[in-house]
Amino acid sequence: MLSKNDIFKLFKYLTFFFYFSAVYQFLCFVNNVSGFLGLRSAFYLSFIWLVPIVLFPKYTKIVSAFIGILLLITSLFSLGYFILYSQEFSQSVIFIIFESNMKESSEFFNTYFQWWMSIVFIGYIYVAFRLWKCLEPVSLNYKGRIFITLLSSFLFIMPFTKPYISKGKSYDYALTKQLNNMESSAPWNLIVGYMDYKEVLASMESLLLENSKIKPLSNLVSKDKDSTLVLVIGESTNRNRMSLYGYSRNTTPNLNKQKDDMVVFNNVYSPRPYTIEVLQQALTFANEKNPDEYLTKPNLLNIMKQAGYETYWITNQQTQTKRNTMLTTFSKMADHQVYLNNNKNQNSSSYDEVVIAPLNKALKDTKYHKKFIVVHLIGTHSKYAYRYPSKFSKFTDSKTAKKLNDSQTYKYNTYDNAVLYNDFVVSEIINSVSSVKNPAVMLYMSDHGEEVFDAEDRLVQGRNEASPTSAMYTIPFLIYANKEWKQRNDFEQLKNYTNRLYTSADLLFTYCDLAHFSFDEFDESRSIINKNFKQHSVFIGDPEKKSKLRDLVKEPF
Ligand SMILES: [Zn+2]
């Protein structure tokens, strides 16, 4: 059917087509930005370009030249973006380009563009040209053409068929897999990225429109005339893995030193083990009993703006993904946004210290007397080894709490290293807040915990609501205030409240209390720092299954 010579010729075509995705994917892989998957997907997807080659044997050179030019142009977007920013190209990049930060993007471009990059591009195009020159006309018999067409099509739709047919997953799940895979290679990086961007944008715009129709709070009074409020949202950090909370390894040396200046709450739990689901409650009036109130009542951003605060959203979480829609929508409600992580996958690195510079810029902004700044970290999200620079790789021995195999020990250690790095970042944020001239206060909490072989009765890692462990919900929750804030407020008094059992679903009340707001719907009994705090239920679980909710007041971990 295919002679050795045919195979060799086809292989050269394949190499030519693969080249346009391989260079970029290889750079991502060796720079630890993403795993091997992108390289592999791009290779399989490159087969599809063999179809026009075998179907039009008379025009192989010209057809391959056309395909090559298409791939070259589209691949330059990903490659150029990677060389400039060391991040993957994704729908988030398209979001940034089309949305707000055009000016900032061009500033960034000017800072990062170096003359040698033009040489890289010329070299890149030259290699492509040499590969094209090596191509020879290939003419297959009837069977050969059918074989190549079937094989290429099979490989192209494999990301869809594998989960859909052999694993019985849903059509939507399989389609998402297919599109995700396609994003790894040119020209689909642009096509799929743009489609995704438009889809998410449409749902975001409708959410924003709905939000704009919500009635503001009645009788909101904001007492402070000048204050800076910082809310730091961490990620996947179990407080029991922080030495600040008594963990045996010294994973929080910096926070330990700052302990006297903080109020460290040691009995706070997240209602759910998933970012979006938690923040839909923590930043709004919604809770486990009324999970949809985030759509019908003002959220913390709305409230801050109503109270006259200038609002900022600085994030090192992925800018725009389908799942992140609500999060990006929250961010769009702020007056200023800084998106620092445009990677396609959570399994990509963008170290959290990138938030410090834009935070300092916002803190020093003297135009406004009242500021509310949200800092959203990627924290200790898996894969843990992507979360910290190598100098934070301190815990490497096998003396872990339990008997673990090599791969489990690796995860256990890299998690602790990620906590160590998170300590550095949170502590740096505190240092920044301490230097603010007017009263400034910061609240740090993790969105939820993470199970990394902590459970007594089984060896599990990750998060799963259907099989909950305490580590998935156990979060750090602490407040830091600067000197000026302490002069006006009784900070020491708050230290009496650190043992209160509390859910981060009620964060809004604590935060509004911290900001000295009063309004009709304010429920002081739901604020962990209020003298009239009452013990309410601390529910965990999926609010769709109300009867299955577990109340930690009655049924503690
Ligand atoms: Zn999370």
CSV table of C-alpha atoms and ligand atoms in Angstrom, one decimal, residues 235-236 274-275 381 447-448 463, ligand 1:
chain,number,residue,atom,x,y,z
A,235,GLU,CA,-5.6,29.0,46.8
A,236,SER,CA,-5.7,25.4,48.0
A,274,TYR,CA,-13.8,24.5,44.7
A,275,THR,CA,-12.6,28.1,43.9
A,381,HIS,CA,-2.7,25.0,43.5
A,447,ASP,CA,-10.4,29.8,49.0
A,448,HIS,CA,-10.4,26.2,50.3
A,463,ARG,CA,-10.2,17.7,46.4
B,1,ZN,ZN,-9.3,27.1,44.5
